[in-house]
């Protein structure tokens, strides 16, 4: 027999009770009611099931959403501060030194130490080669470390490009030779060539190979660079040191650039003021050493002869 209901029984007491046994306010009916509500003394009552404590499971940690990267609003900076950042990211205090390099089967120019023509003078026997080797070694020891540049900042947007591109091209560029100059100009294109201001060439091409041919080719590509302030050739360009012969050599190899520069600046002879020669150009390789002239005096004579050649044609 299954008892499904809950039955209450009246509790019977055989003891004689009086009202004195109870305090005021608490009668027999109250006690009876208390015991009658006790589930434990009720026959056939259904006990409430005790809930088992469930083992607490560690909640699966839901990965928090990565904080959305808030881009730095570079263009909100003052113009003066942006210029300082461009200067740090795009310029080298000692200028940009470039040498030729073959990369992925393509001829280009890359940053490296430039030694000058004396370090490559290995055509006169063992002792001259030893001397050239020492020059390179000493130059590497004394050379400052190349500054790491970040030209990729110019790829951010058009405004940053327009603001920062002049910092990259307005600094000094030092080229190992005219081959490097040719490859550099071919890479930057006509659009960026007018931004160039100061160039220095450490070796002038000589001989009957491509090096000599690159003298003319490099200056032909330089024709759009009509805003140049100086082109320094720190090398011997002719085996004689006579100013007239030096001017003729420069005109022969650089007339495309010199004429374009003169037309753009309203004076056909203006290109002569841009060209500069180092002391090595005025040291004669002729057997008559007395042909060597003072660099400052000789440079004035070279420019005079060069202006005559430019204005005569």
PDB file of C-alpha atoms in Angstrom, residues 30-245:
ATOM      1  CA  UNK A  30      -1.273  25.901  20.579  1.00  0.00           C
ATOM      2  CA  UNK A  31       0.856  22.931  21.639  1.00  0.00           C
ATOM      3  CA  UNK A  32      -1.338  20.487  19.812  1.00  0.00           C
ATOM      4  CA  UNK A  33      -1.000  22.567  16.729  1.00  0.00           C
ATOM      5  CA  UNK A  34       2.777  22.529  17.073  1.00  0.00           C
ATOM      6  CA  UNK A  35       3.058  18.772  17.316  1.00  0.00           C
ATOM      7  CA  UNK A  36       0.470  18.125  14.665  1.00  0.00           C
ATOM      8  CA  UNK A  37       2.574  20.058  12.179  1.00  0.00           C
ATOM      9  CA  UNK A  38       5.678  17.950  12.842  1.00  0.00           C
ATOM     10  CA  UNK A  39       6.252  15.950   9.710  1.00  0.00           C
ATOM     11  CA  UNK A  40       8.664  13.563  11.426  1.00  0.00           C
ATOM     12  CA  UNK A  41       5.897  12.158  13.764  1.00  0.00           C
ATOM     13  CA  UNK A  42       3.390  11.651  11.015  1.00  0.00           C
ATOM     14  CA  UNK A  43       3.018   8.089   9.782  1.00  0.00           C
ATOM     15  CA  UNK A  44       3.284   7.574   6.057  1.00  0.00           C
ATOM     16  CA  UNK A  45       4.439  11.111   5.353  1.00  0.00           C
ATOM     17  CA  UNK A  46       6.599  11.666   2.284  1.00  0.00           C
ATOM     18  CA  UNK A  47       9.874  13.258   3.169  1.00  0.00           C
ATOM     19  CA  UNK A  48      11.196  15.975   1.068  1.00  0.00           C
ATOM     20  CA  UNK A  49      14.113  14.779  -1.015  1.00  0.00           C
ATOM     21  CA  UNK A  50      17.404  16.232   0.023  1.00  0.00           C
ATOM     22  CA  UNK A  51      19.054  17.945  -2.865  1.00  0.00           C
ATOM     23  CA  UNK A  52      22.558  16.739  -3.457  1.00  0.00           C
ATOM     24  CA  UNK A  53      25.119  19.364  -3.709  1.00  0.00           C
ATOM     25  CA  UNK A  54      26.215  19.506  -7.278  1.00  0.00           C
ATOM     26  CA  UNK A  55      29.925  19.683  -7.868  1.00  0.00           C
ATOM     27  CA  UNK A  56      30.801  23.123  -8.968  1.00  0.00           C
ATOM     28  CA  UNK A  57      32.176  23.122 -12.439  1.00  0.00           C
ATOM     29  CA  UNK A  58      34.726  25.674 -13.390  1.00  0.00           C
ATOM     30  CA  UNK A  59      33.138  27.968 -15.832  1.00  0.00           C
ATOM     31  CA  UNK A  60      34.802  27.932 -19.171  1.00  0.00           C
ATOM     32  CA  UNK A  61      36.682  31.127 -19.399  1.00  0.00           C
ATOM     33  CA  UNK A  62      35.447  32.995 -22.399  1.00  0.00           C
ATOM     34  CA  UNK A  63      38.397  34.738 -23.978  1.00  0.00           C
ATOM     35  CA  UNK A  64      38.003  38.420 -23.742  1.00  0.00           C
ATOM     36  CA  UNK A  65      37.855  40.212 -26.976  1.00  0.00           C
ATOM     37  CA  UNK A  66      41.213  41.665 -27.786  1.00  0.00           C
ATOM     38  CA  UNK A  67      41.171  45.333 -27.195  1.00  0.00           C
ATOM     39  CA  UNK A  68      40.698  47.009 -30.496  1.00  0.00           C
ATOM     40  CA  UNK A  69      43.950  48.680 -31.501  1.00  0.00           C
ATOM     41  CA  UNK A  70      43.378  52.357 -31.590  1.00  0.00           C
ATOM     42  CA  UNK A  71      45.499  53.845 -34.377  1.00  0.00           C
ATOM     43  CA  UNK A  72      47.746  56.713 -33.440  1.00  0.00           C
ATOM     44  CA  UNK A  73      46.480  59.834 -35.115  1.00  0.00           C
ATOM     45  CA  UNK A  74      49.813  60.978 -36.519  1.00  0.00           C
ATOM     46  CA  UNK A  75      48.349  63.785 -38.575  1.00  0.00           C
ATOM     47  CA  UNK A  76      46.841  65.358 -35.461  1.00  0.00           C
ATOM     48  CA  UNK A  77      50.354  66.234 -34.296  1.00  0.00           C
ATOM     49  CA  UNK A  78      51.599  69.790 -34.904  1.00  0.00           C
ATOM     50  CA  UNK A  79      53.424  70.272 -38.217  1.00  0.00           C
ATOM     51  CA  UNK A  80      56.681  71.109 -36.427  1.00  0.00           C
ATOM     52  CA  UNK A  81      56.609  67.802 -34.542  1.00  0.00           C
ATOM     53  CA  UNK A  82      55.822  65.848 -37.696  1.00  0.00           C
ATOM     54  CA  UNK A  83      58.816  67.464 -39.401  1.00  0.00           C
ATOM     55  CA  UNK A  84      61.051  66.306 -36.557  1.00  0.00           C
ATOM     56  CA  UNK A  85      59.786  62.739 -37.002  1.00  0.00           C
ATOM     57  CA  UNK A  86      60.382  62.884 -40.770  1.00  0.00           C
ATOM     58  CA  UNK A  87      63.920  64.067 -40.174  1.00  0.00           C
ATOM     59  CA  UNK A  88      64.656  61.216 -37.758  1.00  0.00           C
ATOM     60  CA  UNK A  89      63.084  58.573 -39.990  1.00  0.00           C
ATOM     61  CA  UNK A  90      64.362  59.678 -43.396  1.00  0.00           C
ATOM     62  CA  UNK A  91      67.711  61.431 -43.064  1.00  0.00           C
ATOM     63  CA  UNK A  92      71.293  60.509 -42.217  1.00  0.00           C
ATOM     64  CA  UNK A  93      73.607  63.119 -40.721  1.00  0.00           C
ATOM     65  CA  UNK A  94      76.477  61.956 -42.944  1.00  0.00           C
ATOM     66  CA  UNK A  95      74.410  61.677 -46.120  1.00  0.00           C
ATOM     67  CA  UNK A  96      73.252  58.645 -48.075  1.00  0.00           C
ATOM     68  CA  UNK A  97      76.218  56.610 -49.373  1.00  0.00           C
ATOM     69  CA  UNK A  98      75.385  54.296 -52.275  1.00  0.00           C
ATOM     70  CA  UNK A  99      77.232  51.546 -54.138  1.00  0.00           C
ATOM     71  CA  UNK A 100      76.105  49.400 -57.086  1.00  0.00           C
ATOM     72  CA  UNK A 101      74.506  46.032 -56.331  1.00  0.00           C
ATOM     73  CA  UNK A 102      72.982  43.129 -58.244  1.00  0.00           C
ATOM     74  CA  UNK A 103      69.758  42.139 -56.461  1.00  0.00           C
ATOM     75  CA  UNK A 104      67.445  39.398 -57.745  1.00  0.00           C
ATOM     76  CA  UNK A 105      69.111  39.630 -61.128  1.00  0.00           C
ATOM     77  CA  UNK A 106      68.534  43.385 -61.355  1.00  0.00           C
ATOM     78  CA  UNK A 107      71.068  46.192 -61.217  1.00  0.00           C
ATOM     79  CA  UNK A 108      70.341  48.677 -58.474  1.00  0.00           C
ATOM     80  CA  UNK A 109      72.048  50.791 -55.786  1.00  0.00           C
ATOM     81  CA  UNK A 110      72.234  50.075 -52.073  1.00  0.00           C
ATOM     82  CA  UNK A 111      73.538  51.842 -48.976  1.00  0.00           C
ATOM     83  CA  UNK A 112      77.102  51.018 -47.995  1.00  0.00           C
ATOM     84  CA  UNK A 113      80.471  52.550 -47.198  1.00  0.00           C
ATOM     85  CA  UNK A 114      82.049  54.515 -50.074  1.00  0.00           C
ATOM     86  CA  UNK A 115      85.860  54.436 -50.140  1.00  0.00           C
ATOM     87  CA  UNK A 116      86.950  56.646 -53.044  1.00  0.00           C
ATOM     88  CA  UNK A 117      89.226  55.988 -55.991  1.00  0.00           C
ATOM     89  CA  UNK A 118      92.439  55.487 -53.971  1.00  0.00           C
ATOM     90  CA  UNK A 119      91.015  52.390 -52.304  1.00  0.00           C
ATOM     91  CA  UNK A 120      90.416  50.833 -55.722  1.00  0.00           C
ATOM     92  CA  UNK A 121      93.824  51.652 -57.179  1.00  0.00           C
ATOM     93  CA  UNK A 122      95.143  48.119 -57.746  1.00  0.00           C
ATOM     94  CA  UNK A 123      96.631  48.494 -61.212  1.00  0.00           C
ATOM     95  CA  UNK A 124     100.214  49.251 -60.189  1.00  0.00           C
ATOM     96  CA  UNK A 125     101.454  46.076 -58.531  1.00  0.00           C
ATOM     97  CA  UNK A 126     101.544  44.400 -55.168  1.00  0.00           C
ATOM     98  CA  UNK A 127     102.457  47.403 -52.994  1.00  0.00           C
ATOM     99  CA  UNK A 128      99.746  49.608 -54.463  1.00  0.00           C
ATOM    100  CA  UNK A 129      97.184  46.891 -53.801  1.00  0.00           C
ATOM    101  CA  UNK A 130      98.417  46.596 -50.212  1.00  0.00           C
ATOM    102  CA  UNK A 131      98.068  50.341 -49.841  1.00  0.00           C
ATOM    103  CA  UNK A 132      94.514  50.245 -51.216  1.00  0.00           C
ATOM    104  CA  UNK A 133      93.652  47.413 -48.824  1.00  0.00           C
ATOM    105  CA  UNK A 134      94.899  49.432 -45.846  1.00  0.00           C
ATOM    106  CA  UNK A 135      92.855  52.431 -46.961  1.00  0.00           C
ATOM    107  CA  UNK A 136      89.682  50.339 -46.986  1.00  0.00           C
ATOM    108  CA  UNK A 137      90.465  48.817 -43.615  1.00  0.00           C
ATOM    109  CA  UNK A 138      91.147  52.193 -41.992  1.00  0.00           C
ATOM    110  CA  UNK A 139      88.062  53.704 -43.567  1.00  0.00           C
ATOM    111  CA  UNK A 140      85.867  50.922 -42.180  1.00  0.00           C
ATOM    112  CA  UNK A 141      87.284  51.396 -38.693  1.00  0.00           C
ATOM    113  CA  UNK A 142      86.763  55.152 -38.697  1.00  0.00           C
ATOM    114  CA  UNK A 143      83.488  55.263 -40.567  1.00  0.00           C
ATOM    115  CA  UNK A 144      80.357  56.111 -38.547  1.00  0.00           C
ATOM    116  CA  UNK A 145      77.617  53.530 -38.367  1.00  0.00           C
ATOM    117  CA  UNK A 146      74.920  53.899 -40.983  1.00  0.00           C
ATOM    118  CA  UNK A 147      71.720  55.322 -39.559  1.00  0.00           C
ATOM    119  CA  UNK A 148      68.704  53.040 -39.908  1.00  0.00           C
ATOM    120  CA  UNK A 149      66.086  54.768 -42.039  1.00  0.00           C
ATOM    121  CA  UNK A 150      62.354  54.077 -42.329  1.00  0.00           C
ATOM    122  CA  UNK A 151      61.247  55.271 -45.775  1.00  0.00           C
ATOM    123  CA  UNK A 152      58.143  53.041 -45.572  1.00  0.00           C
ATOM    124  CA  UNK A 153      56.504  55.779 -43.509  1.00  0.00           C
ATOM    125  CA  UNK A 154      55.898  57.561 -46.813  1.00  0.00           C
ATOM    126  CA  UNK A 155      53.539  54.758 -47.885  1.00  0.00           C
ATOM    127  CA  UNK A 156      50.979  55.553 -45.166  1.00  0.00           C
ATOM    128  CA  UNK A 157      48.951  58.063 -47.169  1.00  0.00           C
ATOM    129  CA  UNK A 158      49.263  60.877 -49.668  1.00  0.00           C
ATOM    130  CA  UNK A 159      49.584  63.656 -47.108  1.00  0.00           C
ATOM    131  CA  UNK A 160      52.482  61.984 -45.278  1.00  0.00           C
ATOM    132  CA  UNK A 161      54.151  61.300 -48.626  1.00  0.00           C
ATOM    133  CA  UNK A 162      53.864  64.902 -49.750  1.00  0.00           C
ATOM    134  CA  UNK A 163      55.151  66.197 -46.410  1.00  0.00           C
ATOM    135  CA  UNK A 164      58.067  63.783 -45.983  1.00  0.00           C
ATOM    136  CA  UNK A 165      59.392  63.067 -49.477  1.00  0.00           C
ATOM    137  CA  UNK A 166      61.505  66.228 -49.547  1.00  0.00           C
ATOM    138  CA  UNK A 167      63.339  65.142 -46.382  1.00  0.00           C
ATOM    139  CA  UNK A 168      64.473  61.977 -48.133  1.00  0.00           C
ATOM    140  CA  UNK A 169      65.763  63.552 -51.343  1.00  0.00           C
ATOM    141  CA  UNK A 170      67.004  66.946 -50.132  1.00  0.00           C
ATOM    142  CA  UNK A 171      69.927  65.465 -48.203  1.00  0.00           C
ATOM    143  CA  UNK A 172      73.428  64.741 -49.554  1.00  0.00           C
ATOM    144  CA  UNK A 173      73.910  61.668 -51.753  1.00  0.00           C
ATOM    145  CA  UNK A 174      77.389  60.148 -52.135  1.00  0.00           C
ATOM    146  CA  UNK A 175      77.908  57.740 -55.052  1.00  0.00           C
ATOM    147  CA  UNK A 176      80.688  55.220 -55.379  1.00  0.00           C
ATOM    148  CA  UNK A 177      80.974  55.935 -59.144  1.00  0.00           C
ATOM    149  CA  UNK A 178      78.953  57.044 -62.147  1.00  0.00           C
ATOM    150  CA  UNK A 179      77.609  53.488 -62.554  1.00  0.00           C
ATOM    151  CA  UNK A 180      75.932  53.838 -59.153  1.00  0.00           C
ATOM    152  CA  UNK A 181      74.579  57.257 -60.111  1.00  0.00           C
ATOM    153  CA  UNK A 182      73.105  55.851 -63.318  1.00  0.00           C
ATOM    154  CA  UNK A 183      71.385  52.960 -61.513  1.00  0.00           C
ATOM    155  CA  UNK A 184      70.071  55.231 -58.756  1.00  0.00           C
ATOM    156  CA  UNK A 185      68.552  57.704 -61.210  1.00  0.00           C
ATOM    157  CA  UNK A 186      66.947  54.898 -63.191  1.00  0.00           C
ATOM    158  CA  UNK A 187      65.278  53.594 -60.015  1.00  0.00           C
ATOM    159  CA  UNK A 188      63.889  56.860 -58.597  1.00  0.00           C
ATOM    160  CA  UNK A 189      62.538  58.009 -61.959  1.00  0.00           C
ATOM    161  CA  UNK A 190      61.855  61.415 -63.477  1.00  0.00           C
ATOM    162  CA  UNK A 191      59.295  62.281 -60.820  1.00  0.00           C
ATOM    163  CA  UNK A 192      61.828  62.343 -57.979  1.00  0.00           C
ATOM    164  CA  UNK A 193      64.935  63.589 -59.794  1.00  0.00           C
ATOM    165  CA  UNK A 194      63.955  67.289 -59.509  1.00  0.00           C
ATOM    166  CA  UNK A 195      63.976  66.874 -55.703  1.00  0.00           C
ATOM    167  CA  UNK A 196      67.728  66.180 -55.617  1.00  0.00           C
ATOM    168  CA  UNK A 197      69.904  69.001 -54.275  1.00  0.00           C
ATOM    169  CA  UNK A 198      73.477  67.853 -53.562  1.00  0.00           C
ATOM    170  CA  UNK A 199      75.374  64.988 -55.200  1.00  0.00           C
ATOM    171  CA  UNK A 200      78.935  63.759 -54.798  1.00  0.00           C
ATOM    172  CA  UNK A 201      80.701  61.266 -57.085  1.00  0.00           C
ATOM    173  CA  UNK A 202      83.758  59.489 -55.688  1.00  0.00           C
ATOM    174  CA  UNK A 203      84.991  57.808 -58.889  1.00  0.00           C
ATOM    175  CA  UNK A 204      84.862  58.912 -62.503  1.00  0.00           C
ATOM    176  CA  UNK A 205      84.583  56.153 -65.074  1.00  0.00           C
ATOM    177  CA  UNK A 206      87.734  55.556 -67.120  1.00  0.00           C
ATOM    178  CA  UNK A 207      89.083  53.075 -69.622  1.00  0.00           C
ATOM    179  CA  UNK A 208      87.310  51.606 -72.628  1.00  0.00           C
ATOM    180  CA  UNK A 209      84.649  49.583 -70.827  1.00  0.00           C
ATOM    181  CA  UNK A 210      81.209  50.344 -69.462  1.00  0.00           C
ATOM    182  CA  UNK A 211      82.560  52.527 -66.633  1.00  0.00           C
ATOM    183  CA  UNK A 212      83.590  55.306 -69.005  1.00  0.00           C
ATOM    184  CA  UNK A 213      80.365  54.997 -70.990  1.00  0.00           C
ATOM    185  CA  UNK A 214      78.356  55.431 -67.800  1.00  0.00           C
ATOM    186  CA  UNK A 215      79.732  58.949 -67.331  1.00  0.00           C
ATOM    187  CA  UNK A 216      77.674  60.185 -70.240  1.00  0.00           C
ATOM    188  CA  UNK A 217      74.675  57.963 -69.503  1.00  0.00           C
ATOM    189  CA  UNK A 218      74.423  59.001 -65.868  1.00  0.00           C
ATOM    190  CA  UNK A 219      74.472  62.742 -66.650  1.00  0.00           C
ATOM    191  CA  UNK A 220      71.961  62.239 -69.447  1.00  0.00           C
ATOM    192  CA  UNK A 221      69.540  60.731 -66.898  1.00  0.00           C
ATOM    193  CA  UNK A 222      70.310  63.635 -64.556  1.00  0.00           C
ATOM    194  CA  UNK A 223      68.817  66.196 -66.979  1.00  0.00           C
ATOM    195  CA  UNK A 224      65.463  66.497 -65.104  1.00  0.00           C
ATOM    196  CA  UNK A 225      67.322  67.437 -61.884  1.00  0.00           C
ATOM    197  CA  UNK A 226      67.031  71.153 -62.559  1.00  0.00           C
ATOM    198  CA  UNK A 227      67.035  72.145 -58.861  1.00  0.00           C
ATOM    199  CA  UNK A 228      70.500  70.831 -58.057  1.00  0.00           C
ATOM    200  CA  UNK A 229      72.728  73.073 -55.973  1.00  0.00           C
ATOM    201  CA  UNK A 230      75.987  71.161 -56.366  1.00  0.00           C
ATOM    202  CA  UNK A 231      77.508  68.177 -58.160  1.00  0.00           C
ATOM    203  CA  UNK A 232      80.934  67.428 -56.694  1.00  0.00           C
ATOM    204  CA  UNK A 233      83.276  65.116 -58.608  1.00  0.00           C
ATOM    205  CA  UNK A 234      85.875  64.072 -56.040  1.00  0.00           C
ATOM    206  CA  UNK A 235      88.022  62.123 -58.474  1.00  0.00           C
ATOM    207  CA  UNK A 236      90.473  62.531 -61.290  1.00  0.00           C
ATOM    208  CA  UNK A 237      88.578  62.892 -64.569  1.00  0.00           C
ATOM    209  CA  UNK A 238      91.458  63.355 -66.989  1.00  0.00           C
ATOM    210  CA  UNK A 239      95.067  62.242 -67.048  1.00  0.00           C
ATOM    211  CA  UNK A 240      96.067  65.883 -67.541  1.00  0.00           C
ATOM    212  CA  UNK A 241      95.321  68.541 -64.917  1.00  0.00           C
ATOM    213  CA  UNK A 242      94.973  71.501 -67.281  1.00  0.00           C
ATOM    214  CA  UNK A 243      91.710  73.400 -66.516  1.00  0.00           C
ATOM    215  CA  UNK A 244      90.835  73.699 -70.204  1.00  0.00           C
ATOM    216  CA  UNK A 245      91.092  69.933 -70.717  1.00  0.00           C
TER     217      UNK A 245
END
